[in-house]
CSV table of C-alpha atoms and ligand atoms in Angstrom, one decimal:
chain,number,residue,atom,x,y,z
A,1,UNK,CA,-37.6,31.3,-4.4
A,2,UNK,CA,-33.8,31.2,-5.9
A,3,UNK,CA,-32.5,30.6,-2.8
A,4,UNK,CA,-34.6,27.0,-1.7
A,5,UNK,CA,-33.2,26.7,-5.8
A,6,UNK,CA,-29.7,27.0,-4.6
A,7,UNK,CA,-30.2,25.9,-1.8
A,8,UNK,CA,-31.0,22.5,-3.6
A,9,UNK,CA,-28.9,22.5,-5.8
A,10,UNK,CA,-25.3,22.0,-3.7
A,11,UNK,CA,-26.9,19.2,-1.5
A,12,UNK,CA,-27.0,17.9,-5.0
A,13,UNK,CA,-23.9,18.4,-5.9
A,14,UNK,CA,-22.9,17.4,-2.1
A,15,UNK,CA,-24.5,13.9,-3.1
A,16,UNK,CA,-23.1,13.3,-6.5
A,17,UNK,CA,-19.6,14.6,-5.3
A,18,UNK,CA,-18.4,11.1,-5.1
A,19,UNK,CA,-19.5,10.2,-8.9
A,20,UNK,CA,-17.4,13.7,-9.6
A,21,UNK,CA,-14.3,12.3,-9.1
A,22,UNK,CA,-14.0,9.7,-12.1
A,23,UNK,CA,-10.6,8.2,-11.6
A,24,UNK,CA,-11.2,7.6,-7.7
A,25,UNK,CA,-8.9,10.1,-7.6
A,26,UNK,CA,-10.2,11.6,-3.3
A,27,UNK,CA,-10.1,14.7,-1.8
A,28,UNK,CA,-8.3,13.9,1.3
A,29,UNK,CA,-5.4,12.2,2.1
A,30,UNK,CA,-3.2,10.4,4.7
A,31,UNK,CA,0.0,11.0,5.1
A,32,UNK,CA,1.3,6.3,4.7
A,33,UNK,CA,6.1,6.0,5.6
A,34,UNK,CA,6.8,2.5,4.2
A,35,UNK,CA,10.1,0.1,4.9
A,36,UNK,CA,12.4,-2.2,2.2
A,37,UNK,CA,13.0,-4.4,4.1
A,38,UNK,CA,15.4,-7.7,3.0
A,39,UNK,CA,16.2,-9.8,5.5
A,40,UNK,CA,17.6,-12.4,3.4
A,41,UNK,CA,20.2,-10.7,1.0
A,42,UNK,CA,20.6,-8.3,3.9
A,43,UNK,CA,20.0,-4.3,2.1
A,44,UNK,CA,20.3,-1.2,3.4
A,45,UNK,CA,16.5,-0.8,4.7
A,46,UNK,CA,15.0,1.9,2.1
A,47,UNK,CA,11.9,4.3,2.8
A,48,UNK,CA,8.8,6.1,1.1
A,49,UNK,CA,6.6,8.5,2.1
A,50,UNK,CA,3.3,7.9,0.3
A,51,UNK,CA,-0.3,8.8,0.8
A,52,UNK,CA,-3.6,7.0,1.1
A,53,UNK,CA,-7.0,8.1,0.8
A,54,UNK,CA,-9.5,7.5,3.2
A,55,UNK,CA,-10.6,3.6,3.6
A,56,UNK,CA,-8.8,3.1,0.4
A,57,UNK,CA,-6.6,0.4,0.3
A,58,UNK,CA,-3.0,-0.3,0.0
A,59,UNK,CA,-2.2,-1.1,-3.2
A,60,UNK,CA,-3.2,2.5,-4.1
A,61,UNK,CA,-1.1,4.3,-1.8
A,62,UNK,CA,1.6,1.7,-3.5
A,63,UNK,CA,0.7,3.6,-6.9
A,64,UNK,CA,1.5,6.6,-6.4
A,65,UNK,CA,4.7,5.8,-4.5
A,66,UNK,CA,5.8,4.0,-7.6
A,67,UNK,CA,5.6,7.4,-9.4
A,68,UNK,CA,6.7,9.9,-6.5
A,69,UNK,CA,10.1,8.1,-6.6
A,70,UNK,CA,11.8,6.2,-9.6
A,71,UNK,CA,13.4,3.2,-7.6
A,72,UNK,CA,10.7,1.9,-5.3
A,73,UNK,CA,8.3,0.0,-7.6
A,74,UNK,CA,7.1,-3.4,-7.3
A,75,UNK,CA,5.0,-6.5,-9.2
A,76,UNK,CA,2.3,-8.7,-8.2
A,77,UNK,CA,0.7,-11.6,-9.2
A,78,UNK,CA,-3.3,-12.5,-9.4
A,79,UNK,CA,-4.8,-15.0,-6.8
A,80,UNK,CA,-8.4,-15.6,-7.9
A,81,UNK,CA,-9.1,-16.2,-4.0
A,82,UNK,CA,-7.1,-13.5,-2.7
A,83,UNK,CA,-6.7,-10.9,-4.8
A,84,UNK,CA,-3.4,-9.3,-5.9
A,85,UNK,CA,-0.3,-10.8,-4.3
A,86,UNK,CA,4.0,-9.2,-4.1
A,87,UNK,CA,5.7,-10.7,-6.6
A,88,UNK,CA,9.0,-7.8,-5.9
A,89,UNK,CA,10.0,-5.5,-4.3
A,90,UNK,CA,13.0,-3.0,-6.7
A,91,UNK,CA,13.3,-5.8,-8.3
A,92,UNK,CA,14.1,-8.8,-5.7
A,93,UNK,CA,11.9,-11.2,-6.5
A,94,UNK,CA,10.3,-14.0,-3.6
A,95,UNK,CA,11.5,-17.8,-5.3
A,96,UNK,CA,9.6,-21.1,-4.5
A,97,UNK,CA,12.9,-22.7,-4.2
A,98,UNK,CA,14.8,-21.1,-2.3
A,99,UNK,CA,11.7,-20.5,-0.1
A,100,UNK,CA,12.3,-16.4,-0.3
A,101,UNK,CA,9.4,-14.4,-0.1
A,102,UNK,CA,7.8,-10.5,0.7
A,103,UNK,CA,5.8,-10.2,4.7
A,104,UNK,CA,2.9,-7.7,5.0
A,105,UNK,CA,3.8,-6.0,8.4
A,106,UNK,CA,2.0,-3.1,9.7
A,107,UNK,CA,3.1,-1.0,12.5
A,108,UNK,CA,0.5,1.3,14.1
A,109,UNK,CA,1.4,5.0,15.0
A,110,UNK,CA,2.8,4.3,18.6
A,111,UNK,CA,1.7,0.8,18.0
A,112,UNK,CA,3.7,-3.0,18.2
A,113,UNK,CA,5.0,-4.5,14.6
A,114,UNK,CA,2.2,-7.2,13.7
A,115,UNK,CA,1.6,-9.2,10.6
A,116,UNK,CA,-1.4,-8.5,8.3
A,117,UNK,CA,-3.6,-10.6,7.6
A,118,UNK,CA,-4.9,-9.5,3.8
A,119,UNK,CA,-3.3,-8.6,1.2
A,120,UNK,CA,-1.8,-5.6,-0.1
A,121,UNK,CA,-5.5,-5.0,-2.2
A,122,UNK,CA,-7.7,-5.9,1.0
A,123,UNK,CA,-5.4,-4.2,3.5
A,124,UNK,CA,-7.1,-0.8,4.3
A,125,UNK,CA,-4.2,1.8,6.4
A,126,UNK,CA,-5.1,3.6,9.1
A,127,UNK,CA,-3.1,7.6,9.0
A,128,UNK,CA,0.3,7.2,10.0
A,129,UNK,CA,1.0,3.5,10.0
A,130,UNK,CA,4.8,2.5,8.5
A,131,UNK,CA,4.2,-0.9,6.3
A,132,UNK,CA,7.2,-2.6,6.4
A,133,UNK,CA,7.7,-4.8,3.0
A,134,UNK,CA,10.0,-7.7,4.5
A,135,UNK,CA,11.7,-10.3,2.2
A,136,UNK,CA,11.7,-13.3,4.5
A,137,UNK,CA,12.4,-16.6,4.4
A,138,UNK,CA,9.2,-19.9,5.5
B,1,LIG,C1,15.1,-1.8,9.1
B,1,LIG,O1,13.2,-2.0,9.4
B,1,LIG,C2,12.6,-2.5,9.5
B,1,LIG,C3,11.1,-2.3,10.2
B,1,LIG,O2,11.2,-1.2,10.3
B,1,LIG,C4,13.9,-2.5,11.2
B,1,LIG,O3,13.4,-3.6,12.6
B,1,LIG,C5,14.9,-2.5,11.5
B,1,LIG,O4,15.5,-2.0,12.8
B,1,LIG,C6,15.4,-2.0,10.3
B,1,LIG,N1,17.2,-1.6,10.4
B,1,LIG,C7,18.1,0.1,10.4
B,1,LIG,C8,19.3,-1.1,9.5
B,1,LIG,O5,17.7,0.7,10.0
B,2,LIG,C1,14.3,-19.4,-7.5
B,2,LIG,O1,15.7,-19.7,-7.5
B,2,LIG,C2,16.2,-21.7,-8.1
B,2,LIG,C3,17.8,-21.9,-7.4
B,2,LIG,O2,18.5,-20.7,-7.7
B,2,LIG,C4,16.7,-20.3,-9.7
B,2,LIG,O3,16.9,-22.1,-10.0
B,2,LIG,C5,15.2,-19.8,-10.6
B,2,LIG,O4,15.6,-19.9,-11.4
B,2,LIG,C6,14.6,-19.3,-9.4
B,2,LIG,N1,13.2,-19.0,-9.9
B,2,LIG,C7,13.3,-17.6,-10.8
B,2,LIG,C8,11.5,-18.1,-11.3
B,2,LIG,O5,13.8,-17.0,-10.6
């Protein structure tokens, strides 16, 4: 009887567990590398290591990097339809007059670099993805 109760309680724990992390802090984190690649003003690349939760979104990993490194920062604007849009990285802002913007590139582990077809608020990285923020012109 006591055993059955204990089993029931532990089962309830696993069912309720996701609700126990009120700030959405997941238990398992996966490594990611991010490179800031400026092809317009040609500053040297900067590389940062960060982590993403299982099925977590890229912007979460970017916030984590922002806390970890005092030389990584970014700003976003909010688009009603597409969500957060990357406006600046490390103080450098895209500019419509100068036709500059931050392009989001993804290099999967052992894969080719691809242009992400969604923004930082929607992209769900795979473990060991290399994320490239490329400052470029259109
Ligand atoms: C900077 O990073 C980009 C993207 O990963 C890479 O293609 C380029 O070769 C790097 N430049 C240098 C000087 O390492
Ligand atoms: C964009 O660039 C133009 C031309 O260099 C400059 O006058 C303007 O202030 C810039 N806009 C922003 C929002 O930085």
